[in-house]
N, CA, C and O atoms as a MOPAC input file, in Angstrom:
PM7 MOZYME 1SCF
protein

 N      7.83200 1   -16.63200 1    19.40300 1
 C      7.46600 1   -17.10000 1    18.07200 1
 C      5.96100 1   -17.26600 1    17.98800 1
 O      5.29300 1   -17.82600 1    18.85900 1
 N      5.57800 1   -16.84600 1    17.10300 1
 C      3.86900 1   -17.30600 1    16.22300 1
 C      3.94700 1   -18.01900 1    14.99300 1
 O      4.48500 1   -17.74400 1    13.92100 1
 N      3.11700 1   -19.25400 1    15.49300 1
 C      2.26400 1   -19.86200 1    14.45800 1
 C      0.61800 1   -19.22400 1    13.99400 1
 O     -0.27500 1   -18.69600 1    14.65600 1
 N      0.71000 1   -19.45600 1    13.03400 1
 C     -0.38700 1   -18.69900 1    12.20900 1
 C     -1.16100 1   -19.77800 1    11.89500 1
 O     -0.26200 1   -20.60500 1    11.74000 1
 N     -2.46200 1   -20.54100 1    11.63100 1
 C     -3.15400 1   -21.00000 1    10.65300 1
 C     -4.19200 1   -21.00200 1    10.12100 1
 O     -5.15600 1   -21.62500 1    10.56600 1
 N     -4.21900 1   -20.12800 1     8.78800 1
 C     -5.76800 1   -19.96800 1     8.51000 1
 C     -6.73200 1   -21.25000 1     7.87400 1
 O     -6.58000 1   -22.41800 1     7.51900 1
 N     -7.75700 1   -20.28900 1     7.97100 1
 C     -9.04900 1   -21.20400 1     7.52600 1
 C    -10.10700 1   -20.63500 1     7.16100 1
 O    -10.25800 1   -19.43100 1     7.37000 1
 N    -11.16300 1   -21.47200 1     6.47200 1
 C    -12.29300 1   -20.97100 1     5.89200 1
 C    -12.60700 1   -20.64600 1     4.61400 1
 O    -13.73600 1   -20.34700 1     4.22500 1
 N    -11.24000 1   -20.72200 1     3.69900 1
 C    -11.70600 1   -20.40400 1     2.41100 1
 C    -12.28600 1   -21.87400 1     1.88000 1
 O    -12.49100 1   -22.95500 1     2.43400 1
 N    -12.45700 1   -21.33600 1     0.44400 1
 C    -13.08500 1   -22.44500 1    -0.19600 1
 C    -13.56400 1   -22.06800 1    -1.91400 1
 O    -12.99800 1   -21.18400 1    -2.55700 1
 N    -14.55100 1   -22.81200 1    -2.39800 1
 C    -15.33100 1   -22.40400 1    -3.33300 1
 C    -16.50100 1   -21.86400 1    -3.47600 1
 O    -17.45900 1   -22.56000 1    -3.14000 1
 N    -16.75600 1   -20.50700 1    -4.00100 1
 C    -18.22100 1   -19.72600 1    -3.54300 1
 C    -17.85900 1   -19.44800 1    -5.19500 1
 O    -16.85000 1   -19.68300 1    -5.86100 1
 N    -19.54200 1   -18.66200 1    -5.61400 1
 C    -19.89900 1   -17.98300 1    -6.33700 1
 C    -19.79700 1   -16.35300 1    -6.43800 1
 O    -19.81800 1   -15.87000 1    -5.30600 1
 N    -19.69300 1   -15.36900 1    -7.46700 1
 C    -19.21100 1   -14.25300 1    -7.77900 1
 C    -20.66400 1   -13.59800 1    -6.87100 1
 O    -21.78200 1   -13.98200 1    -7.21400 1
 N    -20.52800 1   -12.76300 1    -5.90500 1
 C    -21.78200 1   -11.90900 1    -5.06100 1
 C    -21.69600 1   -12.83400 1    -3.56200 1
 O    -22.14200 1   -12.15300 1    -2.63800 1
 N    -21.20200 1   -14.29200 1    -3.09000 1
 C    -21.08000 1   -14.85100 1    -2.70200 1
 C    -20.18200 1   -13.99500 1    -1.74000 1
 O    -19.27800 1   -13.24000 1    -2.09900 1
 N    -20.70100 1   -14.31500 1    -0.10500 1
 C    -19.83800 1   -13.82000 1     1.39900 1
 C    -18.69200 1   -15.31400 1     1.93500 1
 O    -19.00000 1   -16.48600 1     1.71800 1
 N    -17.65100 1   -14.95900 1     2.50200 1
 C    -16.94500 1   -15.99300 1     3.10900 1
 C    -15.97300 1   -15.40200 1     4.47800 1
 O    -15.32300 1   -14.35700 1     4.46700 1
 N    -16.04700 1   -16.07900 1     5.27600 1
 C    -15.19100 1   -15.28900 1     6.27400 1
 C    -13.90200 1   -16.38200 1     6.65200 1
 O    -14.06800 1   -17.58300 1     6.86600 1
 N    -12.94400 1   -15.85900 1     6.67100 1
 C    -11.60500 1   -16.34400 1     6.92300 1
 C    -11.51500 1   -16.32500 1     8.36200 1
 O    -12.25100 1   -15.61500 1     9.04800 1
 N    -10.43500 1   -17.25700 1     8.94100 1
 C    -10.16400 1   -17.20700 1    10.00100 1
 C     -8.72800 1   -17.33400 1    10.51600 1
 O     -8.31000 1   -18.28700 1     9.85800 1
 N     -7.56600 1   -16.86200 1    11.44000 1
 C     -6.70700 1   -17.25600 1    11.25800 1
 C     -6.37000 1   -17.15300 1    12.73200 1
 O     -6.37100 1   -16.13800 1    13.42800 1
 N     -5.94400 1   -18.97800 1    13.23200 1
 C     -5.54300 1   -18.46800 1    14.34900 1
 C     -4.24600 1   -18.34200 1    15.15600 1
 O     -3.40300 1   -19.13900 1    14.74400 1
 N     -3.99600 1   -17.89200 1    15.76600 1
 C     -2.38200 1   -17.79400 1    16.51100 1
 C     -1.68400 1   -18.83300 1    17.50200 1
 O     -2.49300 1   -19.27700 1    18.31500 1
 N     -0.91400 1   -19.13100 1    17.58600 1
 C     -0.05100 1   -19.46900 1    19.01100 1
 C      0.55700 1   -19.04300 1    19.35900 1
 O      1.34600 1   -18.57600 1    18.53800 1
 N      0.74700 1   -18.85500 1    20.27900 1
 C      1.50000 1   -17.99800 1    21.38400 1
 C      0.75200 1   -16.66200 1    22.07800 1
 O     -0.10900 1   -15.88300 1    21.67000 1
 N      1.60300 1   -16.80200 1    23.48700 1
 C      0.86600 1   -15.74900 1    24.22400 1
 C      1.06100 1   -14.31600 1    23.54800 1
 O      0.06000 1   -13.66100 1    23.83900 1
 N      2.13800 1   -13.37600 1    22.58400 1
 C      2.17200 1   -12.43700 1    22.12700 1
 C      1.08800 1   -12.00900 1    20.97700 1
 O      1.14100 1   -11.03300 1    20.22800 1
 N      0.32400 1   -12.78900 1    21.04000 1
 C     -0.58200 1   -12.71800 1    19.83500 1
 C     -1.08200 1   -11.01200 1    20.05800 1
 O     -0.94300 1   -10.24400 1    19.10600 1
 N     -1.58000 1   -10.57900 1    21.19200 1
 C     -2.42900 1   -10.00900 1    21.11200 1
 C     -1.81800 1    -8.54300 1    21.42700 1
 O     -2.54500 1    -7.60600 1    21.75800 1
 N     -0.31700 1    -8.42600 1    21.28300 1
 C      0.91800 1    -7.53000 1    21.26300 1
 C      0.88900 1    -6.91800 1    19.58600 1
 O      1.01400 1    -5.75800 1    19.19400 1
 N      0.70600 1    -8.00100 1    18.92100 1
 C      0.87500 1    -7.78600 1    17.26200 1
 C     -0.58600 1    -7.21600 1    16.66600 1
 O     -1.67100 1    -7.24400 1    17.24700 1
 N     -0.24400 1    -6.62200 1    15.15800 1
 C     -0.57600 1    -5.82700 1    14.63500 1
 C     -1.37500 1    -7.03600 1    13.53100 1
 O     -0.79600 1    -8.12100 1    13.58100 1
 N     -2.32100 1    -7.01300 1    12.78000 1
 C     -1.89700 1    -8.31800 1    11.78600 1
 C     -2.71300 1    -7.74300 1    10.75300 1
 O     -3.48700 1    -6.78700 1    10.78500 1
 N     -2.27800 1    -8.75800 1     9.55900 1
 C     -2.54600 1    -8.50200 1     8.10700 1
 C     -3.09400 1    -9.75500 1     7.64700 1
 O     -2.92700 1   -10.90500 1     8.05500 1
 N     -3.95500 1    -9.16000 1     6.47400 1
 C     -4.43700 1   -10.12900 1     5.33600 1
 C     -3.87100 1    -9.54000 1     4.33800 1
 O     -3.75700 1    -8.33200 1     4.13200 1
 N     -3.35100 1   -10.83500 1     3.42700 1
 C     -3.30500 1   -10.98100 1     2.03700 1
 C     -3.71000 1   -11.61100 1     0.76500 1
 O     -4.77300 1   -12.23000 1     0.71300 1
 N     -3.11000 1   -11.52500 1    -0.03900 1
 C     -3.72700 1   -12.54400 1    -1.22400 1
 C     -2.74900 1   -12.45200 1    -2.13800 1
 O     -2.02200 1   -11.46200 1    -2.22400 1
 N     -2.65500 1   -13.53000 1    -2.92600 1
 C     -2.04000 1   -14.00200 1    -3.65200 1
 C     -2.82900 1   -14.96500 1    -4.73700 1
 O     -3.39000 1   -16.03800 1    -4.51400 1
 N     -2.68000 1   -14.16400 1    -6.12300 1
 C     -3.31400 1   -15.19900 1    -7.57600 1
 C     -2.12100 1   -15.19200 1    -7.91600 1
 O     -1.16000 1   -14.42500 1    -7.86400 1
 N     -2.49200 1   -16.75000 1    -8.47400 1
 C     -1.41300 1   -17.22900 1    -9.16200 1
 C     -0.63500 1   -16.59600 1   -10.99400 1
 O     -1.13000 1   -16.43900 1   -12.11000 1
 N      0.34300 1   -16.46700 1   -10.58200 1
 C      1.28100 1   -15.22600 1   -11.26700 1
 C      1.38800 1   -14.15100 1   -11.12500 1
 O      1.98200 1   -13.41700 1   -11.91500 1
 N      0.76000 1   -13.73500 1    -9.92700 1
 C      0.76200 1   -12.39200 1    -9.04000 1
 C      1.76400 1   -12.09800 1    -8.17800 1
 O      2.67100 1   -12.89700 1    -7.94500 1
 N      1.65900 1   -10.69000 1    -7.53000 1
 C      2.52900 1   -10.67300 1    -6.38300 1
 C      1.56300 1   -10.71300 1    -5.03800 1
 O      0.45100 1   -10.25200 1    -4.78000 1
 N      1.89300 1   -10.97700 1    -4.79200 1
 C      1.22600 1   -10.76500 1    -3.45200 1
 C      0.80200 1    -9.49100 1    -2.53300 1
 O      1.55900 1    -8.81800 1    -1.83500 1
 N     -0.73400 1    -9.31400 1    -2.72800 1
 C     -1.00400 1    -7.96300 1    -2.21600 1
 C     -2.12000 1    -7.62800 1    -1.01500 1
 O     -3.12500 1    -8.32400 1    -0.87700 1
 N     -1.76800 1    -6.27300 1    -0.01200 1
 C     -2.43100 1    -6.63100 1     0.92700 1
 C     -4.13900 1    -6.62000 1     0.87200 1
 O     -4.77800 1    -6.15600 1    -0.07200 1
 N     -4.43400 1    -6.92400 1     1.47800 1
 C     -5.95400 1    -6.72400 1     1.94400 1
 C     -6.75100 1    -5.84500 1     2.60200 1
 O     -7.72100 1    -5.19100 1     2.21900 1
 N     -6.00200 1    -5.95300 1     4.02700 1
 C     -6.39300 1    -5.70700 1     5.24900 1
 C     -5.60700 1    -5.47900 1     6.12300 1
 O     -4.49800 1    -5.71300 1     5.64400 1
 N     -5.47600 1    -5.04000 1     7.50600 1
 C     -4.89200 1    -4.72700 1     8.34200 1
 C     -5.63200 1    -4.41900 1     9.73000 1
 O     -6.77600 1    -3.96500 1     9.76000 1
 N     -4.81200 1    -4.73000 1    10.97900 1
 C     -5.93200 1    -4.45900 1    12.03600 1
 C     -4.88200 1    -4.19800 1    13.13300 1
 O     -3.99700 1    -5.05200 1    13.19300 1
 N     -4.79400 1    -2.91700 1    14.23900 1
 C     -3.96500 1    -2.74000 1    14.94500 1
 C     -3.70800 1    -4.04500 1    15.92700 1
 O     -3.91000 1    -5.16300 1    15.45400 1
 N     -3.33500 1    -3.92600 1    17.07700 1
 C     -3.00500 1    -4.71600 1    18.27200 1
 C     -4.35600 1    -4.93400 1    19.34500 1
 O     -4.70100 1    -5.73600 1    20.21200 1
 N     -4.78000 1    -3.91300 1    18.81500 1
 C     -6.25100 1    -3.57400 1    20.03600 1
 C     -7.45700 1    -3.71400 1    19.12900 1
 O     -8.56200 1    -3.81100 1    19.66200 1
 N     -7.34700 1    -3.73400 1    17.76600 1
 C     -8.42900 1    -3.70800 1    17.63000 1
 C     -9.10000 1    -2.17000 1    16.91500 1
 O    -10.04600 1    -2.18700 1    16.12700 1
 N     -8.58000 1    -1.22400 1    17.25400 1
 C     -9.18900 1     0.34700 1    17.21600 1
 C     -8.66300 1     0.78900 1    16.24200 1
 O     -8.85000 1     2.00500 1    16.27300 1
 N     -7.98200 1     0.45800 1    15.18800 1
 C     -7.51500 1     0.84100 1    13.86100 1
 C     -7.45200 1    -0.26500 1    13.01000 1
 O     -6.79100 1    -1.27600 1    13.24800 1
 N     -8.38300 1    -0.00800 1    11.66700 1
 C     -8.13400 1    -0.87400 1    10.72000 1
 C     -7.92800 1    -0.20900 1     9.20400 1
 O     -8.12900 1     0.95000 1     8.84100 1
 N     -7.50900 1    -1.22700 1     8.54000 1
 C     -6.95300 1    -0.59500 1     6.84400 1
 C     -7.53000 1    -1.63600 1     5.76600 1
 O     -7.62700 1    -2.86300 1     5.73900 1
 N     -7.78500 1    -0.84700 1     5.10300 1
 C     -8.61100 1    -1.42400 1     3.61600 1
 C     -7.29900 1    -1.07500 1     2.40500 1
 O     -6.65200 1    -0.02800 1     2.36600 1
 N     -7.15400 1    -2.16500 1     1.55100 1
 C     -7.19700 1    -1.99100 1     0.42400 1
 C     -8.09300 1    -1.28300 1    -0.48600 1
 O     -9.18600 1    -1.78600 1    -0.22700 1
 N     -8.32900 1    -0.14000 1    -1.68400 1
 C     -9.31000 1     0.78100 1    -1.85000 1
 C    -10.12100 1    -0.71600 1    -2.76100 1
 O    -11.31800 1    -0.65300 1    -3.04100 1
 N     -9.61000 1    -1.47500 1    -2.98600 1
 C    -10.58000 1    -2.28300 1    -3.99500 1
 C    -11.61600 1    -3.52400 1    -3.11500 1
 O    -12.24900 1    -4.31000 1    -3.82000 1
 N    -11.76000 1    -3.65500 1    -1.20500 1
 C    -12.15300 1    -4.16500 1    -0.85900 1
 C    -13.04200 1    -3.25800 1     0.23200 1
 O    -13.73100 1    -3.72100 1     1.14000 1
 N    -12.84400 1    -1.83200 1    -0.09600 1
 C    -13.35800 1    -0.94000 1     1.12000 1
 C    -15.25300 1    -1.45000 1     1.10100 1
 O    -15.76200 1    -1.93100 1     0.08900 1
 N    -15.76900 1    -1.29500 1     1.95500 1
 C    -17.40400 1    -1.51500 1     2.22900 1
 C    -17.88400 1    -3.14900 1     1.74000 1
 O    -19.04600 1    -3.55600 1     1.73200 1
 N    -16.61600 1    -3.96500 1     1.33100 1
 C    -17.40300 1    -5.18800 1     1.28700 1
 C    -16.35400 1    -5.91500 1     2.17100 1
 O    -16.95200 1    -6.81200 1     2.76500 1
 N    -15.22000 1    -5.90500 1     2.46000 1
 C    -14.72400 1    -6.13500 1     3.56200 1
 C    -14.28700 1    -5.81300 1     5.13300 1
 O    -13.96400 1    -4.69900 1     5.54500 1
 N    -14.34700 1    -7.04600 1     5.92900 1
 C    -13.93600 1    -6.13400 1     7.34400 1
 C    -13.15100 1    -7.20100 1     8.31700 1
 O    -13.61300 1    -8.29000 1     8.65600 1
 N    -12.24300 1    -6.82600 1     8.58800 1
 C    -10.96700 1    -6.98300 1     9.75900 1
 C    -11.59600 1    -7.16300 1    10.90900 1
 O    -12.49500 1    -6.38500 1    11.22700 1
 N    -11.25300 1    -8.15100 1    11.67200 1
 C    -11.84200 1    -7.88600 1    13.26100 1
 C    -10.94200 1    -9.18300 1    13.87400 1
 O    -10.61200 1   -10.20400 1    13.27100 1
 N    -10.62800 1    -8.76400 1    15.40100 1
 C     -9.76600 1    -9.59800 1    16.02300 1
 C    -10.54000 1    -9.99000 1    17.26700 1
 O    -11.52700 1    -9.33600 1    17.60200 1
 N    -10.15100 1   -10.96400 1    17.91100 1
 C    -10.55900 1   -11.79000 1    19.25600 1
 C     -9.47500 1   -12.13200 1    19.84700 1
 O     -9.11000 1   -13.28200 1    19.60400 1
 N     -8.67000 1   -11.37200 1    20.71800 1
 C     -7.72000 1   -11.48800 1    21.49700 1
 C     -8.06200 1   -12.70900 1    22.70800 1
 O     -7.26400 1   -13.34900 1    23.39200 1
 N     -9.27600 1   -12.74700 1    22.68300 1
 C     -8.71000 1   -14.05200 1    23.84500 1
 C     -9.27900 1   -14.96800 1    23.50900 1
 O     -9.66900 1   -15.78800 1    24.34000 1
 N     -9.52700 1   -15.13200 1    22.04700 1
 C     -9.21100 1   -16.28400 1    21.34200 1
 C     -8.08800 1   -16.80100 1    20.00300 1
 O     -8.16100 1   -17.77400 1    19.25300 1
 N     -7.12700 1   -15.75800 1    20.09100 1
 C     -6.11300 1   -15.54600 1    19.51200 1
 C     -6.36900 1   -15.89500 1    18.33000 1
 O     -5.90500 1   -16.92400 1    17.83900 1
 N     -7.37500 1   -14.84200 1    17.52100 1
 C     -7.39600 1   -14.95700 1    16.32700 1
 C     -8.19200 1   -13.88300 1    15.46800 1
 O     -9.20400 1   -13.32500 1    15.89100 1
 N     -7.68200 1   -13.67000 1    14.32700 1
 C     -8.52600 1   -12.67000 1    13.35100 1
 C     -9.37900 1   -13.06700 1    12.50600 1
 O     -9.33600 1   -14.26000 1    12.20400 1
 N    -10.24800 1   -12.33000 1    11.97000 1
 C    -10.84300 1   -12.53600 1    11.14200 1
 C    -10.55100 1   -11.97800 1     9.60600 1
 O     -9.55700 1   -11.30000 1     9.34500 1
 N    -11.55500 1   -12.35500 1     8.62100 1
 C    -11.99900 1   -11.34500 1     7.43400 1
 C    -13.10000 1   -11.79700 1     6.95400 1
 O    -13.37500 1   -12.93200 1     6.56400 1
 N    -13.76800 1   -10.78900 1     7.00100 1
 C    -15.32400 1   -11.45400 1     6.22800 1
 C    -15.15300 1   -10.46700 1     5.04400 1
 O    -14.76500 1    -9.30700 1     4.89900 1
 N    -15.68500 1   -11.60300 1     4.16600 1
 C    -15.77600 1   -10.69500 1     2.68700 1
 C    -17.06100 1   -11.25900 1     2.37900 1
 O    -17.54000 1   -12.35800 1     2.65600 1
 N    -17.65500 1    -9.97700 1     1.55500 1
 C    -18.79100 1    -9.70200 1     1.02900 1
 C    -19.14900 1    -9.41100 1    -0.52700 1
 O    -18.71400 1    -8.33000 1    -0.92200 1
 N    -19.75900 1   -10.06700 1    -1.34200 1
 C    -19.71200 1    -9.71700 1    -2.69800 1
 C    -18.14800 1   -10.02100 1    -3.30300 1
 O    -17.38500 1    -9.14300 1    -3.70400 1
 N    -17.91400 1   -11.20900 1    -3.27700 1
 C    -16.62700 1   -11.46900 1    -3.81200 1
 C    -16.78700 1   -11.48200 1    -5.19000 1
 O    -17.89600 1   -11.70900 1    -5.67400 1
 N    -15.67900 1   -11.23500 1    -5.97700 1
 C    -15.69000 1   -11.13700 1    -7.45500 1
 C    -14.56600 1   -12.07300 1    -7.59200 1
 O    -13.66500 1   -12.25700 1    -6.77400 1
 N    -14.79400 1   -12.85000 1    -9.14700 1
 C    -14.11300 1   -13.67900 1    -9.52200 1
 C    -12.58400 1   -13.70600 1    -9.15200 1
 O    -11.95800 1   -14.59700 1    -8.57900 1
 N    -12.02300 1   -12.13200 1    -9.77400 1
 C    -10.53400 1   -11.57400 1    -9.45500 1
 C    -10.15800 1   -12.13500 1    -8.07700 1
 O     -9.11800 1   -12.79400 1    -8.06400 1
 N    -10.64400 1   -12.03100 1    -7.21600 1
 C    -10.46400 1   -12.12300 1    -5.66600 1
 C     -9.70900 1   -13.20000 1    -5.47500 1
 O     -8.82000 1   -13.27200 1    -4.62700 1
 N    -10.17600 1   -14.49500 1    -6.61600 1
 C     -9.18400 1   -15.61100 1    -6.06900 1
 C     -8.28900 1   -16.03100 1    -6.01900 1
 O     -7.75600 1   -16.21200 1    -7.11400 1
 N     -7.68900 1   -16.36900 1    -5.07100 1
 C     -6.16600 1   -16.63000 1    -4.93300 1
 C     -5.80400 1   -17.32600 1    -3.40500 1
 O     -6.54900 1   -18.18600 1    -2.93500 1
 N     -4.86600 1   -16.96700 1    -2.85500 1
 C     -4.55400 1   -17.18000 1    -1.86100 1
 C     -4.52600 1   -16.31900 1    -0.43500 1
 O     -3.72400 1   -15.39200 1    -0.32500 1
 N     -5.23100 1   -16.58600 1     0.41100 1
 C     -5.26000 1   -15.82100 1     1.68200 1
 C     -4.37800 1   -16.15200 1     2.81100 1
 O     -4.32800 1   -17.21400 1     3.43200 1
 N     -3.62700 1   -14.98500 1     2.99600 1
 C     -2.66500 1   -14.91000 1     4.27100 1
 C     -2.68300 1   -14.66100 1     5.04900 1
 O     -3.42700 1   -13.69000 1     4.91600 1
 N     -2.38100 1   -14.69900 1     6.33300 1
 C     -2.46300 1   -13.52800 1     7.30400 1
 C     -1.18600 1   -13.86700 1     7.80100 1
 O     -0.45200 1   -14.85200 1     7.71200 1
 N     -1.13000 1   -12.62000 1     8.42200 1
 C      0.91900 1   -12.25300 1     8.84200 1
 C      0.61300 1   -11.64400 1     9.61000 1
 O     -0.48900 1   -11.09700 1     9.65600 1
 N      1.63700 1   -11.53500 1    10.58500 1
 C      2.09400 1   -10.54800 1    11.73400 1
 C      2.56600 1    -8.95800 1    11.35700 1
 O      3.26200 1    -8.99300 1    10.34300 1
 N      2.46800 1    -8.17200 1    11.65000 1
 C      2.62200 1    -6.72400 1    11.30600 1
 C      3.87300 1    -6.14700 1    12.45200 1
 O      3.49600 1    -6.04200 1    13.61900 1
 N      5.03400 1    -5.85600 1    12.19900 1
 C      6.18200 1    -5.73400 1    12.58400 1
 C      6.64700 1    -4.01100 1    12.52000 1
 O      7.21100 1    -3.32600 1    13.37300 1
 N      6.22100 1    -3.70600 1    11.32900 1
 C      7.26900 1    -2.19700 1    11.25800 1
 C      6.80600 1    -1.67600 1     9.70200 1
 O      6.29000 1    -2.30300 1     8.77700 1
 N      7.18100 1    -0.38400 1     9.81500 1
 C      6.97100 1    -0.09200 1     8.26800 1
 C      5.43000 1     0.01800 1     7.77900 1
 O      4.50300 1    -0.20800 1     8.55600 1
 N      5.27100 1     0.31300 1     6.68600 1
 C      3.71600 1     0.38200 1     6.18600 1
 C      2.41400 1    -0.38600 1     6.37400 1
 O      2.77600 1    -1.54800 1     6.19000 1
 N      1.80200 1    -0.39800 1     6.49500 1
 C      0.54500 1    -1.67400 1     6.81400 1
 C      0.46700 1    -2.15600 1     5.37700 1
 O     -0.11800 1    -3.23900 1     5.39700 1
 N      0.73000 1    -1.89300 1     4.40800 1
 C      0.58400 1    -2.51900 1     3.06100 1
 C      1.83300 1    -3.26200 1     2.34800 1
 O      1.97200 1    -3.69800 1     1.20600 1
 N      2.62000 1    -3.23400 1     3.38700 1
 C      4.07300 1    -3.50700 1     2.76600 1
 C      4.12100 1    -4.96500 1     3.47100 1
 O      3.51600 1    -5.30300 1     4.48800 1
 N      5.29400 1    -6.00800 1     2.39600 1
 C      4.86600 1    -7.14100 1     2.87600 1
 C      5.99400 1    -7.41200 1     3.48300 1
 O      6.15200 1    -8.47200 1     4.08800 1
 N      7.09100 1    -6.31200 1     3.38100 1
 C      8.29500 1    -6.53800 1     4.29000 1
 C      8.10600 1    -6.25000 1     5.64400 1
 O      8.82400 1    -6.72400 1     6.52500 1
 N      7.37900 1    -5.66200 1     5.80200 1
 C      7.11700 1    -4.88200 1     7.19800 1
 C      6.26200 1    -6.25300 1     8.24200 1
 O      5.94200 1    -6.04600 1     9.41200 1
 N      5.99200 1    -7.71500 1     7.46200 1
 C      5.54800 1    -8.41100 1     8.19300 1
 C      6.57700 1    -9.70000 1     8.28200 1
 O      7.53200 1    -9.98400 1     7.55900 1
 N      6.09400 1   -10.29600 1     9.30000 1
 C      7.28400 1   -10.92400 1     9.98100 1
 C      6.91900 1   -12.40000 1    10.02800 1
 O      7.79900 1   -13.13700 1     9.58200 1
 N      5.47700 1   -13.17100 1    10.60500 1
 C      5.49800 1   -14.77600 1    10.81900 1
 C      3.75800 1   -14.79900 1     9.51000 1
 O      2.74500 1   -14.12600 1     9.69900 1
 N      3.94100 1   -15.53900 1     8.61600 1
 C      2.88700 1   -15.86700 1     7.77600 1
 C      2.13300 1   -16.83400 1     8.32700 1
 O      2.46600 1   -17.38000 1     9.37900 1
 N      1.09400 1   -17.12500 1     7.69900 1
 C      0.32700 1   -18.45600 1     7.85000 1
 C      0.85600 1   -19.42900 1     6.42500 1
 O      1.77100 1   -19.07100 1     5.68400 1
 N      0.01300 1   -20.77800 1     6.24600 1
 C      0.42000 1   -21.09700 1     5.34400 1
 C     -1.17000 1   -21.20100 1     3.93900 1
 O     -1.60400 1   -21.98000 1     3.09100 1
 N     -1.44400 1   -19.97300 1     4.46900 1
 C     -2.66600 1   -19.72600 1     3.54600 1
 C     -4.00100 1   -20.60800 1     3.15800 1
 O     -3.97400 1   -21.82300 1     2.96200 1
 N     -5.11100 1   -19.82100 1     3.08700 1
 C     -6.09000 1   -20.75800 1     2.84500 1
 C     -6.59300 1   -20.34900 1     1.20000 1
 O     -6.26700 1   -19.23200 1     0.79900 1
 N     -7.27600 1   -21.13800 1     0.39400 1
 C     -7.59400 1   -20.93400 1    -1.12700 1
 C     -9.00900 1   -20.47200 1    -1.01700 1
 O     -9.89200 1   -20.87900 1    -0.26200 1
 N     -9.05400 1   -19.21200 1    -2.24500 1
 C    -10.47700 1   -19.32400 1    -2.13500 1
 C    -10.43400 1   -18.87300 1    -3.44300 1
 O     -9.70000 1   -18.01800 1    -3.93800 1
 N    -11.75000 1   -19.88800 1    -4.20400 1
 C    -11.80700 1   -19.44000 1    -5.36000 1
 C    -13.29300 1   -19.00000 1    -5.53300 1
 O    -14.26200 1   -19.64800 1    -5.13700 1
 N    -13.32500 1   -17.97300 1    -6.09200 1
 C    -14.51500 1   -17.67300 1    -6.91800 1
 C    -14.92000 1   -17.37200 1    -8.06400 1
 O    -14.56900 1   -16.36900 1    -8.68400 1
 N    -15.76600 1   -18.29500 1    -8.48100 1
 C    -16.05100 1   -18.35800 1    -9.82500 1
 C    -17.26200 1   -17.43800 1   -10.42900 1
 O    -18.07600 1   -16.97900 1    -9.62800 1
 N    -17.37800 1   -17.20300 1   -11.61500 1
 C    -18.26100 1   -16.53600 1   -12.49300 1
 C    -19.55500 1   -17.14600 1   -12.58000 1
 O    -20.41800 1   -16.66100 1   -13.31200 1

């Protein structure tokens, strides 16, 4: 089993950088695949990001490509996301999940969540 818990969001301004953090328990951490998400409220929930097991493959959403980036620390059992030039839209809720099977953008295909951090950005 993995526990997830992120951190780092908050309140920034629209052009404004923030980096998320999310970290793991358990020794399989660094077996798994993992994801960012987001979630605004009355939305569905959609991915972000993605980052293999090692590190050597990552995935963009096309609406966060060149201002965001994925990166993991296996022996500190935890991922990142730094975002860059955030826009108002952006805010919502940030996830990160375990990556199990199936598509890197699909939210079935993930398996243990965090319990999300908020980040809002305003105009």
């Amino acid at each position: 089993q993995v526990q997830l818990v992120e951190s780092g969001g908050g309140l920034v301004q629209a052009g404004d950088s923030l980096r998320l953090s999310c970290a793991a328990s358990g020794r399989t951490f660094r077996s798994y695949a993992m994801g960012w998400f987001r979630q605004a409220p009355g939305k569905e929930r959609e991915f972000v990001a993605a980052i293999s097991w090692n590190g050597g493959r990552t995935y963009y959403a096309d609406s966060v490509k060149g201002r965001f980036t994925i990166s993991r620390d296996n022996a500190k059992n935890t991922v990142y996301l730094s975002m860059n030039s955030l826009k108002p839209e952006e805010t919502g809720v940030y996830y990160c999940a375990t990556w199990l099977r199936g598509n890197y953008d699909d939210t079935e295909g993930y398996d243990y969540w965090g319990q999300g951090t908020q980040v809002t950005v305003s105009s």
